[in-house]
């Protein structure tokens, strides 16, 4: 390099030209100089021809000649050190050699020499470039003289290349001259030409110039120019800069625009409309002002997408200037009348729902800064938003637009914790404070008194709809709902119209039905969460109204019953009445579909009211005449028919939801609508309809509950549900899915159940409780056909048993395409306990026969088609057998004990056959075939599980399986096959000596013991199989006795009281 000749310089120039020509499109397309530099720095990563450029080859050769020996020496030194155990790998070697090379003297000398040479070459290129530009400039002046009026119509050249514009790059002298020509003292023509030149120059050069302070003052003055064409050019420059420059440049322009607008509103010489005159959008001054506000708002909406890549101070400057502008109302109050519109009104005109604020509050990064500024400097802005609600009903459209904007801003604030911390806020009168609860209550009251005139014309912008949307968002966020909605004061505000209607007080509400529907929507969302449900059922803090902590749920259910009976004088004949009924029944639905909610609502017999209303609606819908084409009443009849059909389906769905709990299923059974409900569920299931707006896990839980009873299993079969599940199982086992493209043969299955078949298998297992299985296949023979067609598809449980389980003939084997997978089944075997003498079997048989005879004498005569209720108890008497073992095979002692034991309450829950079709049960309960162990014990197991072990409760819900079904199986078998014999004895003794409610606490203890396994098997999606097949490894009653005692202290009064009332008519 010391002998750098003119030939070398020319060679390097040609190399650089080649490189620049190759990357020209990338560089000219960059929005700024910084971006162009980034493109060049990362060229090796983005350009596949990078190593083919002559300049790159030249640099590589030059570096190799200069530093090659240094790198080799350092590599040898490090390699020898590694051989002696001092090194730690290839990566470390590269890093070490690189570091030492860059620290070497040769490297520093090379960089200094290379820099000097490249600078000489670049300066030569620039000189040639400037000469070319001067010639081009002269040519442009001639063209501009000829086409002065149209040449600058666009802000950029047609080729999108800065090399084809008047100025590619502008030096400081040129920029200074441009600033001087934009001075307001200059003639109009000079200023317009300067503005045109400014629009054609790169924004990066302009924003980085030394005269920016004076320039942006001139631009602000130009924005107020009476010539709209000239001011529009300034706006175009702002818009172009906003869209093509980085944040560090555009924030300067944005703050200057915000400051200009702030001064505009402060000046008495500028035209600012008043509330009394309104805004005339044909007024030129208003048009120009709205254009500037729109440009400001456009940038507000776009800037959140990229400000995270820049220092926080840039973002804070933008926010500071924005909030300063919006809070201008207070600063102006002493200058002009408060009747003048403020900047917020104009911003609301162009962004009525405050989308800009929603975007600013979306990310934590920006939200923190906004809330900090509001807290420290602009808290008065919140009170400004609050103040507008009070003047909402003045009838002025501008105030209403401001109201919509304010509601959107306040709603967004309430979503975030720091935003809620801004409250309480001092109102503009300087006296009152508005707390978070006060604000929510004010929102609710605005729903009540939404003006008719506004509601009719605004559609989605109606006050009630807007505020309901805000409250919906709060309901759907747990933390927000807890702080804002879950208080007695808010619940009382929501229920106030219901109190008035129930008490006969005159109600002054506009659009009463619509208002009540909004209230029902909010209440339903509150009831859909555990905390909200608890508040409605039991109250939060002590209620201030009549000391009634349960008033929420009671008021809702009383009002709902009156709606169903059409016993509210102000609502009869309303077109919205069917929708209103459905809305409030759904609120109750959210409560009675849980165990705790059903207990509170039970005294109101809501299931009877809904069933009665459904039957009435069903009859009315049948009587509606078929519309005749061309008749005048076609549309009216069709609408009426549609309303009744929707209400009919809604009522059926609400009845079906009673089946979500064991006791609710008993209530549903008493209404006689089980078959209709299950058919309705199956129709929705086949169409893949969503269950409802608040349910996430489908109908699995309801199907599992229904299948735990004999009558439910019959309803499932008659609806076609079981056939659909069996068909799906057969399809995946034998046929495979039609929509799966087979690219390779299936491997031989190694799991008991192939993963592709697991879901339909589990869906079928959910149905296989003992009452369901006996009802579906009891007293039936296996078909055992001599020949099975390959197209013959099973349709019920007995067919599955015949084709897949008892594969005992060649015909069955040959009828299966996937015999290795399809015929796999399990067989459980028992251990010999060696507790009795060998001839004790005869005595056990006599004990069981005597028990059957004795219990038949206490059976009621029932008229039913259920197989399980025809005659004696069909299942095995596990309890009597257990007592026989405890008595060491003594037949007389066993019978004497059982006779005396049958007079105790605990016998109803430990000795399952004791209450089979019993005269001691109400007739409706006995004929349902649902045992107290299910609708009482298993019901309370579900309730306690949700309170004590919420993770386990959620696991059951997600799996579509129910704890009540598996508990019914455990308790029916006295935990045989699950516990050790000693633990079974402890279970029986504890329940006899301490009370039948310990049966429930025992189940909860088992779930507590199995919690980790339950959660694990929920993930592997085989929870049903695990709980039905696996023993309770390591479970000992003594380990959980204290736990059960603590449960008894909390729950015994309710549980034991309900167990004692099983002879009372629950329905």
CSV table of C-alpha atoms in Angstrom, one decimal, residues 516-828:
chain,number,residue,atom,x,y,z
A,516,UNK,CA,-82.3,-5.8,31.2
A,517,UNK,CA,-80.6,-8.0,28.5
A,518,UNK,CA,-77.4,-6.0,28.9
A,519,UNK,CA,-77.6,-6.6,32.7
A,520,UNK,CA,-78.2,-10.3,32.2
A,521,UNK,CA,-75.2,-10.5,29.9
A,522,UNK,CA,-72.9,-9.0,32.6
A,523,UNK,CA,-74.4,-11.1,35.4
A,524,UNK,CA,-73.9,-14.3,33.3
A,525,UNK,CA,-70.2,-13.4,32.8
A,526,UNK,CA,-69.8,-12.7,36.5
A,527,UNK,CA,-71.5,-16.1,37.4
A,528,UNK,CA,-69.2,-17.9,35.0
A,529,UNK,CA,-66.2,-17.4,37.3
A,530,UNK,CA,-65.7,-19.0,40.7
A,531,UNK,CA,-65.2,-15.7,42.5
A,532,UNK,CA,-68.2,-14.1,40.8
A,533,UNK,CA,-70.4,-17.1,41.4
A,534,UNK,CA,-69.4,-17.1,45.1
A,535,UNK,CA,-70.3,-13.4,45.3
A,536,UNK,CA,-73.8,-14.0,43.8
A,537,UNK,CA,-74.4,-17.0,45.9
A,538,UNK,CA,-73.1,-15.9,49.3
A,539,UNK,CA,-72.1,-12.3,49.0
A,540,UNK,CA,-68.6,-10.8,49.4
A,541,UNK,CA,-68.5,-8.5,52.4
A,542,UNK,CA,-71.5,-8.2,54.6
A,543,UNK,CA,-74.4,-6.9,52.6
A,544,UNK,CA,-75.6,-3.5,53.5
A,545,UNK,CA,-79.1,-4.2,52.2
A,546,UNK,CA,-81.3,-5.9,54.7
A,547,UNK,CA,-78.3,-8.0,55.9
A,548,UNK,CA,-79.1,-10.6,53.2
A,549,UNK,CA,-75.8,-12.0,51.9
A,550,UNK,CA,-77.5,-14.2,49.3
A,551,UNK,CA,-79.7,-11.5,47.8
A,552,UNK,CA,-77.9,-11.6,44.4
A,553,UNK,CA,-78.8,-15.1,43.5
A,554,UNK,CA,-82.2,-15.0,45.1
A,555,UNK,CA,-83.2,-11.8,43.3
A,556,UNK,CA,-82.1,-13.2,40.0
A,557,UNK,CA,-84.0,-16.5,40.4
A,558,UNK,CA,-87.1,-14.8,41.7
A,559,UNK,CA,-87.1,-12.4,38.7
A,560,UNK,CA,-86.4,-15.3,36.3
A,561,UNK,CA,-89.4,-17.2,37.6
A,562,UNK,CA,-91.7,-14.2,37.2
A,563,UNK,CA,-90.4,-13.8,33.7
A,564,UNK,CA,-91.2,-17.4,32.9
A,565,UNK,CA,-94.6,-17.0,34.4
A,566,UNK,CA,-95.0,-13.7,32.5
A,567,UNK,CA,-96.0,-12.1,35.8
A,568,UNK,CA,-94.3,-8.7,35.3
A,569,UNK,CA,-96.8,-6.1,34.4
A,570,UNK,CA,-94.5,-3.8,32.4
A,571,UNK,CA,-93.3,-6.5,30.1
A,572,UNK,CA,-96.3,-8.5,28.8
A,573,UNK,CA,-96.6,-8.8,25.0
A,574,UNK,CA,-93.1,-7.4,24.4
A,575,UNK,CA,-91.3,-8.7,21.2
A,576,UNK,CA,-88.1,-8.9,23.2
A,577,UNK,CA,-89.6,-11.0,25.9
A,578,UNK,CA,-88.4,-14.4,24.6
A,579,UNK,CA,-84.8,-13.0,24.3
A,580,UNK,CA,-85.1,-11.5,27.8
A,581,UNK,CA,-86.3,-14.9,29.2
A,582,UNK,CA,-83.4,-16.7,27.6
A,583,UNK,CA,-80.9,-14.1,28.9
A,584,UNK,CA,-81.9,-14.4,32.6
A,585,UNK,CA,-82.4,-18.2,32.5
A,586,UNK,CA,-78.8,-18.3,31.3
A,587,UNK,CA,-77.7,-16.4,34.3
A,588,UNK,CA,-79.4,-19.0,36.5
A,589,UNK,CA,-77.9,-21.7,34.2
A,590,UNK,CA,-74.4,-20.5,35.2
A,591,UNK,CA,-75.3,-21.0,38.8
A,592,UNK,CA,-77.3,-24.2,38.9
A,593,UNK,CA,-74.9,-26.0,36.6
A,594,UNK,CA,-72.5,-26.1,39.6
A,595,UNK,CA,-73.1,-28.1,42.8
A,596,UNK,CA,-72.9,-25.1,45.1
A,597,UNK,CA,-75.2,-23.0,42.9
A,598,UNK,CA,-77.8,-25.7,42.7
A,599,UNK,CA,-77.9,-26.0,46.5
A,600,UNK,CA,-78.8,-22.3,46.8
A,601,UNK,CA,-81.4,-22.3,44.0
A,602,UNK,CA,-82.9,-25.7,45.0
A,603,UNK,CA,-85.8,-24.2,47.1
A,604,UNK,CA,-87.1,-22.3,44.1
A,605,UNK,CA,-87.9,-25.4,42.0
A,606,UNK,CA,-86.6,-23.6,38.9
A,607,UNK,CA,-86.4,-26.8,36.9
A,608,UNK,CA,-90.2,-27.1,37.1
A,609,UNK,CA,-90.7,-23.5,35.9
A,610,UNK,CA,-88.3,-24.0,33.0
A,611,UNK,CA,-90.0,-27.4,32.0
A,612,UNK,CA,-93.4,-25.8,32.2
A,613,UNK,CA,-92.3,-22.9,30.1
A,614,UNK,CA,-90.7,-25.2,27.5
A,615,UNK,CA,-93.9,-27.3,27.2
A,616,UNK,CA,-95.9,-24.1,26.7
A,617,UNK,CA,-93.5,-22.7,24.1
A,618,UNK,CA,-93.4,-26.0,22.3
A,619,UNK,CA,-97.2,-26.1,22.0
A,620,UNK,CA,-97.3,-22.4,20.8
A,621,UNK,CA,-94.6,-23.1,18.1
A,622,UNK,CA,-96.6,-26.0,16.8
A,623,UNK,CA,-99.7,-23.9,16.4
A,624,UNK,CA,-98.0,-21.2,14.3
A,625,UNK,CA,-99.5,-21.6,10.7
A,626,UNK,CA,-97.3,-22.3,7.8
A,627,UNK,CA,-96.5,-19.0,5.9
A,628,UNK,CA,-98.2,-18.7,2.5
A,629,UNK,CA,-96.3,-17.1,-0.3
A,630,UNK,CA,-97.6,-13.7,-1.2
A,631,UNK,CA,-99.6,-13.2,2.1
A,632,UNK,CA,-99.1,-9.9,4.0
A,633,UNK,CA,-98.3,-11.7,7.2
A,634,UNK,CA,-95.4,-13.8,5.9
A,635,UNK,CA,-92.6,-11.8,7.5
A,636,UNK,CA,-94.5,-11.4,10.8
A,637,UNK,CA,-95.4,-15.0,11.1
A,638,UNK,CA,-91.9,-16.1,10.2
A,639,UNK,CA,-90.3,-13.8,12.8
A,640,UNK,CA,-92.7,-14.9,15.4
A,641,UNK,CA,-92.0,-18.6,14.6
A,642,UNK,CA,-88.3,-18.0,14.7
A,643,UNK,CA,-88.6,-16.3,18.1
A,644,UNK,CA,-90.5,-19.3,19.5
A,645,UNK,CA,-88.1,-21.8,18.0
A,646,UNK,CA,-85.1,-20.0,19.5
A,647,UNK,CA,-86.8,-19.8,22.9
A,648,UNK,CA,-87.8,-23.5,22.8
A,649,UNK,CA,-84.2,-24.5,22.1
A,650,UNK,CA,-82.9,-22.1,24.8
A,651,UNK,CA,-85.2,-23.7,27.3
A,652,UNK,CA,-84.2,-27.2,26.3
A,653,UNK,CA,-80.5,-26.3,26.6
A,654,UNK,CA,-81.1,-24.8,30.1
A,655,UNK,CA,-83.0,-27.9,31.2
A,656,UNK,CA,-80.1,-30.0,29.9
A,657,UNK,CA,-77.6,-28.0,32.0
A,658,UNK,CA,-79.3,-29.4,35.2
A,659,UNK,CA,-77.6,-32.7,34.2
A,660,UNK,CA,-74.2,-31.1,34.9
A,661,UNK,CA,-74.4,-32.3,38.5
A,662,UNK,CA,-75.7,-35.5,40.0
A,663,UNK,CA,-78.5,-33.9,42.0
A,664,UNK,CA,-79.4,-31.7,39.0
A,665,UNK,CA,-79.8,-34.9,36.9
A,666,UNK,CA,-82.3,-36.2,39.5
A,667,UNK,CA,-84.2,-32.9,39.1
A,668,UNK,CA,-84.1,-33.2,35.4
A,669,UNK,CA,-85.4,-36.7,35.6
A,670,UNK,CA,-88.4,-35.6,37.6
A,671,UNK,CA,-89.5,-33.2,34.8
A,672,UNK,CA,-89.8,-36.0,32.3
A,673,UNK,CA,-87.8,-34.2,29.7
A,674,UNK,CA,-84.6,-36.2,29.7
A,675,UNK,CA,-85.2,-37.8,26.3
A,676,UNK,CA,-85.9,-34.4,24.6
A,677,UNK,CA,-82.8,-32.8,26.3
A,678,UNK,CA,-80.5,-35.6,25.2
A,679,UNK,CA,-81.9,-35.6,21.7
A,680,UNK,CA,-81.3,-31.8,21.6
A,681,UNK,CA,-77.7,-32.3,22.8
A,682,UNK,CA,-77.0,-35.0,20.2
A,683,UNK,CA,-78.3,-32.8,17.4
A,684,UNK,CA,-76.0,-30.0,18.5
A,685,UNK,CA,-73.1,-32.5,19.0
A,686,UNK,CA,-73.4,-33.8,15.4
A,687,UNK,CA,-73.4,-30.3,14.0
A,688,UNK,CA,-70.3,-29.4,16.1
A,689,UNK,CA,-72.1,-26.4,17.7
A,690,UNK,CA,-70.6,-24.7,20.7
A,691,UNK,CA,-72.2,-25.5,24.0
A,692,UNK,CA,-72.6,-21.9,25.1
A,693,UNK,CA,-70.6,-18.7,25.3
A,694,UNK,CA,-69.0,-19.6,28.7
A,695,UNK,CA,-68.4,-23.4,28.3
A,696,UNK,CA,-64.9,-24.4,27.0
A,697,UNK,CA,-65.0,-28.2,27.2
A,698,UNK,CA,-68.0,-29.3,25.3
A,699,UNK,CA,-70.7,-31.8,26.4
A,700,UNK,CA,-68.3,-34.4,27.9
A,701,UNK,CA,-69.2,-33.7,31.5
A,702,UNK,CA,-73.0,-33.8,30.9
A,703,UNK,CA,-72.6,-37.1,28.9
A,704,UNK,CA,-70.6,-38.6,31.7
A,705,UNK,CA,-73.1,-37.6,34.3
A,706,UNK,CA,-76.1,-38.8,32.3
A,707,UNK,CA,-74.4,-42.2,31.6
A,708,UNK,CA,-74.0,-42.9,35.3
A,709,UNK,CA,-77.7,-43.7,35.5
A,710,UNK,CA,-79.8,-46.3,33.8
A,711,UNK,CA,-82.4,-43.9,32.6
A,712,UNK,CA,-79.7,-41.6,31.2
A,713,UNK,CA,-78.1,-44.5,29.3
A,714,UNK,CA,-81.5,-45.4,27.7
A,715,UNK,CA,-81.9,-41.7,26.6
A,716,UNK,CA,-78.4,-41.7,25.1
A,717,UNK,CA,-79.1,-44.8,23.1
A,718,UNK,CA,-82.6,-43.7,21.9
A,719,UNK,CA,-81.1,-40.3,20.7
A,720,UNK,CA,-78.5,-42.1,18.6
A,721,UNK,CA,-75.6,-40.9,20.7
A,722,UNK,CA,-74.2,-44.3,21.5
A,723,UNK,CA,-74.6,-45.5,17.9
A,724,UNK,CA,-72.5,-42.5,16.8
A,725,UNK,CA,-69.7,-43.2,19.3
A,726,UNK,CA,-69.7,-47.0,18.4
A,727,UNK,CA,-69.6,-46.2,14.7
A,728,UNK,CA,-66.7,-43.7,15.2
A,729,UNK,CA,-64.8,-46.3,17.2
A,730,UNK,CA,-65.3,-49.0,14.6
A,731,UNK,CA,-64.3,-46.5,11.9
A,732,UNK,CA,-60.9,-45.7,13.4
A,733,UNK,CA,-60.2,-49.3,14.4
A,734,UNK,CA,-61.2,-51.0,11.2
A,735,UNK,CA,-61.6,-48.5,8.4
A,736,UNK,CA,-59.2,-45.6,9.3
A,737,UNK,CA,-60.0,-42.0,8.6
A,738,UNK,CA,-60.8,-41.0,5.1
A,739,UNK,CA,-59.1,-37.7,5.3
A,740,UNK,CA,-55.7,-39.1,6.3
A,741,UNK,CA,-53.3,-39.6,3.4
A,742,UNK,CA,-51.4,-42.9,3.9
A,743,UNK,CA,-47.8,-42.4,2.9
A,744,UNK,CA,-46.4,-45.6,4.6
A,745,UNK,CA,-47.9,-48.7,6.1
A,746,UNK,CA,-48.9,-48.5,9.7
A,747,UNK,CA,-46.5,-50.0,12.2
A,748,UNK,CA,-47.6,-52.9,14.4
A,749,UNK,CA,-49.2,-51.3,17.5
A,750,UNK,CA,-47.2,-51.8,20.7
A,751,UNK,CA,-49.7,-50.0,23.1
A,752,UNK,CA,-52.8,-51.6,24.4
A,753,UNK,CA,-54.8,-48.8,22.7
A,754,UNK,CA,-53.3,-47.2,19.6
A,755,UNK,CA,-53.1,-43.4,20.0
A,756,UNK,CA,-55.4,-42.8,16.9
A,757,UNK,CA,-58.1,-44.9,18.6
A,758,UNK,CA,-57.8,-43.5,22.1
A,759,UNK,CA,-60.3,-40.6,21.8
A,760,UNK,CA,-63.3,-42.7,20.7
A,761,UNK,CA,-62.4,-45.5,23.2
A,762,UNK,CA,-62.4,-42.9,26.0
A,763,UNK,CA,-65.7,-41.5,24.8
A,764,UNK,CA,-67.2,-44.9,25.1
A,765,UNK,CA,-65.6,-45.6,28.5
A,766,UNK,CA,-67.3,-42.5,29.8
A,767,UNK,CA,-70.6,-44.3,29.2
A,768,UNK,CA,-69.8,-47.6,30.8
A,769,UNK,CA,-70.9,-47.2,34.4
A,770,UNK,CA,-72.6,-50.4,35.8
A,771,UNK,CA,-76.1,-49.0,35.7
A,772,UNK,CA,-75.6,-48.0,32.0
A,773,UNK,CA,-74.0,-51.3,30.9
A,774,UNK,CA,-76.7,-53.4,32.6
A,775,UNK,CA,-79.4,-51.3,31.1
A,776,UNK,CA,-77.9,-51.5,27.6
A,777,UNK,CA,-76.9,-55.2,27.5
A,778,UNK,CA,-78.6,-56.9,30.4
A,779,UNK,CA,-80.6,-60.0,29.7
A,780,UNK,CA,-79.3,-60.0,26.1
A,781,UNK,CA,-77.4,-62.8,24.3
A,782,UNK,CA,-74.3,-62.3,22.3
A,783,UNK,CA,-75.2,-62.6,18.6
A,784,UNK,CA,-72.4,-65.0,17.7
A,785,UNK,CA,-73.4,-65.1,14.0
A,786,UNK,CA,-72.0,-67.8,11.8
A,787,UNK,CA,-71.0,-65.2,9.2
A,788,UNK,CA,-70.1,-61.5,9.4
A,789,UNK,CA,-70.1,-59.2,6.4
A,790,UNK,CA,-67.1,-57.0,6.0
A,791,UNK,CA,-69.5,-54.1,5.6
A,792,UNK,CA,-71.4,-54.9,8.8
A,793,UNK,CA,-70.8,-52.1,11.3
A,794,UNK,CA,-71.6,-52.4,15.0
A,795,UNK,CA,-74.3,-50.0,16.2
A,796,UNK,CA,-74.5,-50.6,20.0
A,797,UNK,CA,-72.6,-51.9,23.0
A,798,UNK,CA,-73.6,-55.5,22.6
A,799,UNK,CA,-72.2,-55.5,19.1
A,800,UNK,CA,-68.8,-54.1,20.3
A,801,UNK,CA,-68.7,-56.9,22.9
A,802,UNK,CA,-69.4,-59.5,20.3
A,803,UNK,CA,-67.1,-58.2,17.6
A,804,UNK,CA,-64.1,-56.9,19.5
A,805,UNK,CA,-64.0,-58.5,23.0
A,806,UNK,CA,-65.4,-62.0,22.8
A,807,UNK,CA,-63.6,-63.0,19.6
A,808,UNK,CA,-64.3,-66.7,19.9
A,809,UNK,CA,-65.0,-67.8,16.3
A,810,UNK,CA,-63.1,-67.9,13.0
A,811,UNK,CA,-65.9,-65.8,11.5
A,812,UNK,CA,-65.3,-63.0,13.9
A,813,UNK,CA,-61.5,-63.1,13.3
A,814,UNK,CA,-61.9,-63.1,9.5
A,815,UNK,CA,-64.3,-60.1,9.7
A,816,UNK,CA,-61.7,-57.9,11.3
A,817,UNK,CA,-59.2,-56.0,9.1
A,818,UNK,CA,-57.0,-55.1,12.1
A,819,UNK,CA,-57.3,-58.2,14.2
A,820,UNK,CA,-54.1,-57.6,16.1
A,821,UNK,CA,-55.3,-54.2,17.4
A,822,UNK,CA,-59.1,-54.7,17.5
A,823,UNK,CA,-59.3,-57.8,19.7
A,824,UNK,CA,-57.1,-56.6,22.5
A,825,UNK,CA,-58.9,-56.5,25.8
A,826,UNK,CA,-58.0,-56.8,29.5
A,827,UNK,CA,-58.8,-59.3,32.2
A,828,UNK,CA,-58.7,-58.5,35.9
